[in-house]
Amino acid sequence: MLTTFRRLLLLALTFTSAGASEPALRVAITPEEVRFTWTTPRAGRVEIREFPLHTSADPQDRGRSVWQGDAATSRASIPRREGARDRLYAKFFLGEGSAPQHVTDFSALPRRSHPLGAPASKKGLNCILDMPDAVALGCRQVNQNIDLGSLLDWQSPAPAMSFEFEGRRFGL
């Protein structure tokens, strides 16, 4: 019975993986640039369009063109930053009809060369109520959950405080 189940599972995985295809556009990032490669045979010119992180899937929104060139090159690159904005979280499209692609290759980014320090103790609290009690218990770490959504002012058209991210202003 178990052997039959394994054979059926293997058969199902074979058929589902055979139907999966690689994305038309692959996106890699370095400290200085975003690199694109594509393997889909295309003729003529190709265009790569960028959509910011907060963009919805509205088909009317065409994003903006960040690169145009000969499709036969099968590769392109653009600067990683545009002013203060980092393209790390943007999504990119290769011409019409392609699925959005985010950065998936981080191998060219620098890696941390030092280990993270070990905690002084594994004792901790999830929600601290009284600091002297926590110290008396020997707690060395505290986890405090904060609901970030409640910190933002979604209702006021002109909030007293605000910040800007990815070209959008958010009230506090």
PDB file of C-alpha atoms in Angstrom:
ATOM      1  CA  MET A   1       0.000   0.000   0.000  1.00  0.00           C
ATOM      2  CA  LEU A   2       2.785   2.436   0.967  1.00  0.00           C
ATOM      3  CA  THR A   3       4.785   1.572  -2.167  1.00  0.00           C
ATOM      4  CA  THR A   4       1.741   2.293  -4.344  1.00  0.00           C
ATOM      5  CA  PHE A   5       1.292   5.630  -2.615  1.00  0.00           C
ATOM      6  CA  ARG A   6       4.944   6.529  -3.245  1.00  0.00           C
ATOM      7  CA  ARG A   7       4.644   5.613  -6.924  1.00  0.00           C
ATOM      8  CA  LEU A   8       1.510   7.728  -7.323  1.00  0.00           C
ATOM      9  CA  LEU A   9       3.141  10.643  -5.517  1.00  0.00           C
ATOM     10  CA  LEU A  10       6.224  10.410  -7.737  1.00  0.00           C
ATOM     11  CA  LEU A  11       4.034  10.270 -10.840  1.00  0.00           C
ATOM     12  CA  ALA A  12       2.041  13.325  -9.721  1.00  0.00           C
ATOM     13  CA  LEU A  13       5.197  15.302  -8.981  1.00  0.00           C
ATOM     14  CA  THR A  14       6.639  14.401 -12.377  1.00  0.00           C
ATOM     15  CA  PHE A  15       3.586  15.695 -14.238  1.00  0.00           C
ATOM     16  CA  THR A  16       3.268  18.904 -12.184  1.00  0.00           C
ATOM     17  CA  SER A  17       6.943  19.782 -12.545  1.00  0.00           C
ATOM     18  CA  ALA A  18       6.856  19.072 -16.283  1.00  0.00           C
ATOM     19  CA  GLY A  19       4.129  21.676 -16.727  1.00  0.00           C
ATOM     20  CA  ALA A  20       6.026  24.313 -14.759  1.00  0.00           C
ATOM     21  CA  SER A  21       8.129  26.611 -16.879  1.00  0.00           C
ATOM     22  CA  GLU A  22      10.882  29.045 -16.083  1.00  0.00           C
ATOM     23  CA  PRO A  23       9.904  32.702 -15.965  1.00  0.00           C
ATOM     24  CA  ALA A  24      10.457  34.696 -19.141  1.00  0.00           C
ATOM     25  CA  LEU A  25      12.583  37.189 -17.200  1.00  0.00           C
ATOM     26  CA  ARG A  26      15.158  36.475 -14.485  1.00  0.00           C
ATOM     27  CA  VAL A  27      16.168  39.333 -12.198  1.00  0.00           C
ATOM     28  CA  ALA A  28      19.423  39.503 -10.215  1.00  0.00           C
ATOM     29  CA  ILE A  29      20.721  42.312  -8.012  1.00  0.00           C
ATOM     30  CA  THR A  30      24.194  43.604  -7.176  1.00  0.00           C
ATOM     31  CA  PRO A  31      25.143  46.495  -4.898  1.00  0.00           C
ATOM     32  CA  GLU A  32      25.172  48.817  -7.943  1.00  0.00           C
ATOM     33  CA  GLU A  33      22.706  47.469 -10.507  1.00  0.00           C
ATOM     34  CA  VAL A  34      19.746  45.266 -11.366  1.00  0.00           C
ATOM     35  CA  ARG A  35      20.563  42.647 -14.018  1.00  0.00           C
ATOM     36  CA  PHE A  36      18.039  41.020 -16.319  1.00  0.00           C
ATOM     37  CA  THR A  37      18.384  37.886 -18.427  1.00  0.00           C
ATOM     38  CA  TRP A  38      15.827  36.135 -20.592  1.00  0.00           C
ATOM     39  CA  THR A  39      15.913  32.909 -22.542  1.00  0.00           C
ATOM     40  CA  THR A  40      12.611  33.140 -24.380  1.00  0.00           C
ATOM     41  CA  PRO A  41      13.401  33.541 -28.075  1.00  0.00           C
ATOM     42  CA  ARG A  42      12.225  36.961 -29.150  1.00  0.00           C
ATOM     43  CA  ALA A  43      12.768  38.887 -32.323  1.00  0.00           C
ATOM     44  CA  GLY A  44      13.249  42.604 -32.752  1.00  0.00           C
ATOM     45  CA  ARG A  45      13.180  44.982 -29.817  1.00  0.00           C
ATOM     46  CA  VAL A  46      12.182  44.222 -26.252  1.00  0.00           C
ATOM     47  CA  GLU A  47      11.171  46.481 -23.391  1.00  0.00           C
ATOM     48  CA  ILE A  48      11.514  45.996 -19.625  1.00  0.00           C
ATOM     49  CA  ARG A  49       8.909  47.825 -17.553  1.00  0.00           C
ATOM     50  CA  GLU A  50       9.116  48.570 -13.841  1.00  0.00           C
ATOM     51  CA  PHE A  51       6.261  48.664 -11.381  1.00  0.00           C
ATOM     52  CA  PRO A  52       6.796  49.940  -7.823  1.00  0.00           C
ATOM     53  CA  LEU A  53       6.112  47.659  -4.878  1.00  0.00           C
ATOM     54  CA  HIS A  54       2.774  49.291  -4.061  1.00  0.00           C
ATOM     55  CA  THR A  55       1.382  48.877  -7.597  1.00  0.00           C
ATOM     56  CA  SER A  56      -1.772  46.815  -7.886  1.00  0.00           C
ATOM     57  CA  ALA A  57      -2.357  44.267 -10.624  1.00  0.00           C
ATOM     58  CA  ASP A  58      -4.471  46.735 -12.615  1.00  0.00           C
ATOM     59  CA  PRO A  59      -4.020  45.862 -16.310  1.00  0.00           C
ATOM     60  CA  GLN A  60      -4.491  49.533 -17.225  1.00  0.00           C
ATOM     61  CA  ASP A  61      -1.346  50.470 -15.290  1.00  0.00           C
ATOM     62  CA  ARG A  62       1.528  49.990 -17.720  1.00  0.00           C
ATOM     63  CA  GLY A  63       4.325  50.963 -15.317  1.00  0.00           C
ATOM     64  CA  ARG A  64       7.262  52.753 -16.858  1.00  0.00           C
ATOM     65  CA  SER A  65       9.904  51.667 -19.287  1.00  0.00           C
ATOM     66  CA  VAL A  66      13.374  51.270 -17.732  1.00  0.00           C
ATOM     67  CA  TRP A  67      15.161  49.578 -20.623  1.00  0.00           C
ATOM     68  CA  GLN A  68      14.642  49.067 -24.362  1.00  0.00           C
ATOM     69  CA  GLY A  69      16.926  47.255 -26.745  1.00  0.00           C
ATOM     70  CA  ASP A  70      17.624  44.364 -29.057  1.00  0.00           C
ATOM     71  CA  ALA A  71      15.975  41.140 -27.879  1.00  0.00           C
ATOM     72  CA  ALA A  72      18.825  39.019 -29.204  1.00  0.00           C
ATOM     73  CA  THR A  73      21.195  40.314 -26.494  1.00  0.00           C
ATOM     74  CA  SER A  74      19.260  38.273 -23.886  1.00  0.00           C
ATOM     75  CA  ARG A  75      20.518  40.533 -21.097  1.00  0.00           C
ATOM     76  CA  ALA A  76      20.268  44.067 -19.757  1.00  0.00           C
ATOM     77  CA  SER A  77      21.101  46.056 -16.642  1.00  0.00           C
ATOM     78  CA  ILE A  78      19.914  49.266 -14.994  1.00  0.00           C
ATOM     79  CA  PRO A  79      21.132  51.192 -11.926  1.00  0.00           C
ATOM     80  CA  ARG A  80      19.877  49.701  -8.656  1.00  0.00           C
ATOM     81  CA  ARG A  81      18.945  53.062  -7.158  1.00  0.00           C
ATOM     82  CA  GLU A  82      17.006  55.910  -8.644  1.00  0.00           C
ATOM     83  CA  GLY A  83      17.715  58.808  -6.308  1.00  0.00           C
ATOM     84  CA  ALA A  84      16.822  57.597  -2.796  1.00  0.00           C
ATOM     85  CA  ARG A  85      14.577  54.807  -4.119  1.00  0.00           C
ATOM     86  CA  ASP A  86      15.949  51.251  -4.163  1.00  0.00           C
ATOM     87  CA  ARG A  87      14.648  48.935  -6.898  1.00  0.00           C
ATOM     88  CA  LEU A  88      15.217  45.834  -4.747  1.00  0.00           C
ATOM     89  CA  TYR A  89      11.478  45.383  -4.146  1.00  0.00           C
ATOM     90  CA  ALA A  90      10.152  46.515  -7.542  1.00  0.00           C
ATOM     91  CA  LYS A  91       8.551  44.125  -9.983  1.00  0.00           C
ATOM     92  CA  PHE A  92       9.555  43.960 -13.627  1.00  0.00           C
ATOM     93  CA  PHE A  93       7.853  42.824 -16.847  1.00  0.00           C
ATOM     94  CA  LEU A  94       9.517  41.741 -20.079  1.00  0.00           C
ATOM     95  CA  GLY A  95       7.299  43.157 -22.800  1.00  0.00           C
ATOM     96  CA  GLU A  96       3.603  42.445 -23.116  1.00  0.00           C
ATOM     97  CA  GLY A  97       2.008  39.341 -21.690  1.00  0.00           C
ATOM     98  CA  SER A  98       4.787  38.319 -19.324  1.00  0.00           C
ATOM     99  CA  ALA A  99       4.279  37.611 -15.639  1.00  0.00           C
ATOM    100  CA  PRO A 100       5.751  40.055 -13.122  1.00  0.00           C
ATOM    101  CA  GLN A 101       9.160  39.119 -11.752  1.00  0.00           C
ATOM    102  CA  HIS A 102      10.815  40.310  -8.558  1.00  0.00           C
ATOM    103  CA  VAL A 103      14.498  40.028  -7.751  1.00  0.00           C
ATOM    104  CA  THR A 104      15.221  36.342  -7.125  1.00  0.00           C
ATOM    105  CA  ASP A 105      19.026  36.153  -7.408  1.00  0.00           C
ATOM    106  CA  PHE A 106      20.865  37.759  -4.495  1.00  0.00           C
ATOM    107  CA  SER A 107      24.147  35.866  -4.981  1.00  0.00           C
ATOM    108  CA  ALA A 108      26.141  38.984  -5.992  1.00  0.00           C
ATOM    109  CA  LEU A 109      25.305  40.847  -2.780  1.00  0.00           C
ATOM    110  CA  PRO A 110      27.915  40.866  -0.015  1.00  0.00           C
ATOM    111  CA  ARG A 111      27.519  38.354   2.786  1.00  0.00           C
ATOM    112  CA  ARG A 112      27.938  39.020   6.482  1.00  0.00           C
ATOM    113  CA  SER A 113      31.464  37.960   7.440  1.00  0.00           C
ATOM    114  CA  HIS A 114      30.953  37.935  11.206  1.00  0.00           C
ATOM    115  CA  PRO A 115      28.652  35.671  13.211  1.00  0.00           C
ATOM    116  CA  LEU A 116      25.755  37.035  15.181  1.00  0.00           C
ATOM    117  CA  GLY A 117      26.473  37.125  18.880  1.00  0.00           C
ATOM    118  CA  ALA A 118      25.010  34.447  21.100  1.00  0.00           C
ATOM    119  CA  PRO A 119      22.381  35.658  23.583  1.00  0.00           C
ATOM    120  CA  ALA A 120      23.555  36.033  27.193  1.00  0.00           C
ATOM    121  CA  SER A 121      20.671  33.815  28.287  1.00  0.00           C
ATOM    122  CA  LYS A 122      17.763  32.055  26.659  1.00  0.00           C
ATOM    123  CA  LYS A 123      15.404  33.416  29.308  1.00  0.00           C
ATOM    124  CA  GLY A 124      12.989  35.947  27.881  1.00  0.00           C
ATOM    125  CA  LEU A 125       9.505  37.350  27.946  1.00  0.00           C
ATOM    126  CA  ASN A 126       7.037  37.772  25.129  1.00  0.00           C
ATOM    127  CA  CYS A 127       5.287  40.790  26.605  1.00  0.00           C
ATOM    128  CA  ILE A 128       6.922  42.816  29.335  1.00  0.00           C
ATOM    129  CA  LEU A 129       4.627  44.413  31.905  1.00  0.00           C
ATOM    130  CA  ASP A 130       6.971  45.395  34.723  1.00  0.00           C
ATOM    131  CA  MET A 131      10.676  45.994  34.074  1.00  0.00           C
ATOM    132  CA  PRO A 132      11.875  45.399  37.685  1.00  0.00           C
ATOM    133  CA  ASP A 133      10.039  42.051  37.751  1.00  0.00           C
ATOM    134  CA  ALA A 134      11.633  41.012  34.440  1.00  0.00           C
ATOM    135  CA  VAL A 135      15.100  41.895  35.748  1.00  0.00           C
ATOM    136  CA  ALA A 136      14.434  39.999  39.000  1.00  0.00           C
ATOM    137  CA  LEU A 137      13.412  36.937  36.959  1.00  0.00           C
ATOM    138  CA  GLY A 138      16.725  37.081  35.070  1.00  0.00           C
ATOM    139  CA  CYS A 139      15.274  37.904  31.645  1.00  0.00           C
ATOM    140  CA  ARG A 140      17.875  38.930  29.074  1.00  0.00           C
ATOM    141  CA  GLN A 141      15.612  39.519  26.082  1.00  0.00           C
ATOM    142  CA  VAL A 142      12.117  40.797  25.421  1.00  0.00           C
ATOM    143  CA  ASN A 143       9.863  40.420  22.395  1.00  0.00           C
ATOM    144  CA  GLN A 144       7.360  43.255  22.054  1.00  0.00           C
ATOM    145  CA  ASN A 145       4.807  42.941  19.248  1.00  0.00           C
ATOM    146  CA  ILE A 146       3.722  46.230  17.699  1.00  0.00           C
ATOM    147  CA  ASP A 147       0.815  46.496  15.290  1.00  0.00           C
ATOM    148  CA  LEU A 148       2.315  48.739  12.593  1.00  0.00           C
ATOM    149  CA  GLY A 149      -1.070  49.197  10.927  1.00  0.00           C
ATOM    150  CA  SER A 150      -2.376  51.003  13.985  1.00  0.00           C
ATOM    151  CA  LEU A 151       0.549  53.453  13.842  1.00  0.00           C
ATOM    152  CA  LEU A 152      -0.487  54.716  10.396  1.00  0.00           C
ATOM    153  CA  ASP A 153      -3.198  57.314   9.941  1.00  0.00           C
ATOM    154  CA  TRP A 154      -5.303  55.934   7.085  1.00  0.00           C
ATOM    155  CA  GLN A 155      -8.273  58.287   7.575  1.00  0.00           C
ATOM    156  CA  SER A 156      -6.934  61.854   7.711  1.00  0.00           C
ATOM    157  CA  PRO A 157      -6.374  63.565   4.346  1.00  0.00           C
ATOM    158  CA  ALA A 158      -3.787  65.914   5.962  1.00  0.00           C
ATOM    159  CA  PRO A 159      -2.136  64.123   8.910  1.00  0.00           C
ATOM    160  CA  ALA A 160      -0.031  66.123  11.376  1.00  0.00           C
ATOM    161  CA  MET A 161       2.980  63.822  10.817  1.00  0.00           C
ATOM    162  CA  SER A 162       3.910  61.769   7.767  1.00  0.00           C
ATOM    163  CA  PHE A 163       6.742  60.036   5.941  1.00  0.00           C
ATOM    164  CA  GLU A 164       7.398  59.226   2.295  1.00  0.00           C
ATOM    165  CA  PHE A 165       8.200  55.765   0.929  1.00  0.00           C
ATOM    166  CA  GLU A 166       8.479  54.755  -2.726  1.00  0.00           C
ATOM    167  CA  GLY A 167       6.933  58.053  -3.807  1.00  0.00           C
ATOM    168  CA  ARG A 168       3.856  57.746  -1.580  1.00  0.00           C
ATOM    169  CA  ARG A 169       3.140  59.804   1.554  1.00  0.00           C
ATOM    170  CA  PHE A 170       1.892  57.963   4.659  1.00  0.00           C
ATOM    171  CA  GLY A 171       0.354  59.678   7.700  1.00  0.00           C
ATOM    172  CA  LEU A 172       1.248  58.779  11.262  1.00  0.00           C
TER     173      LEU A 172
END
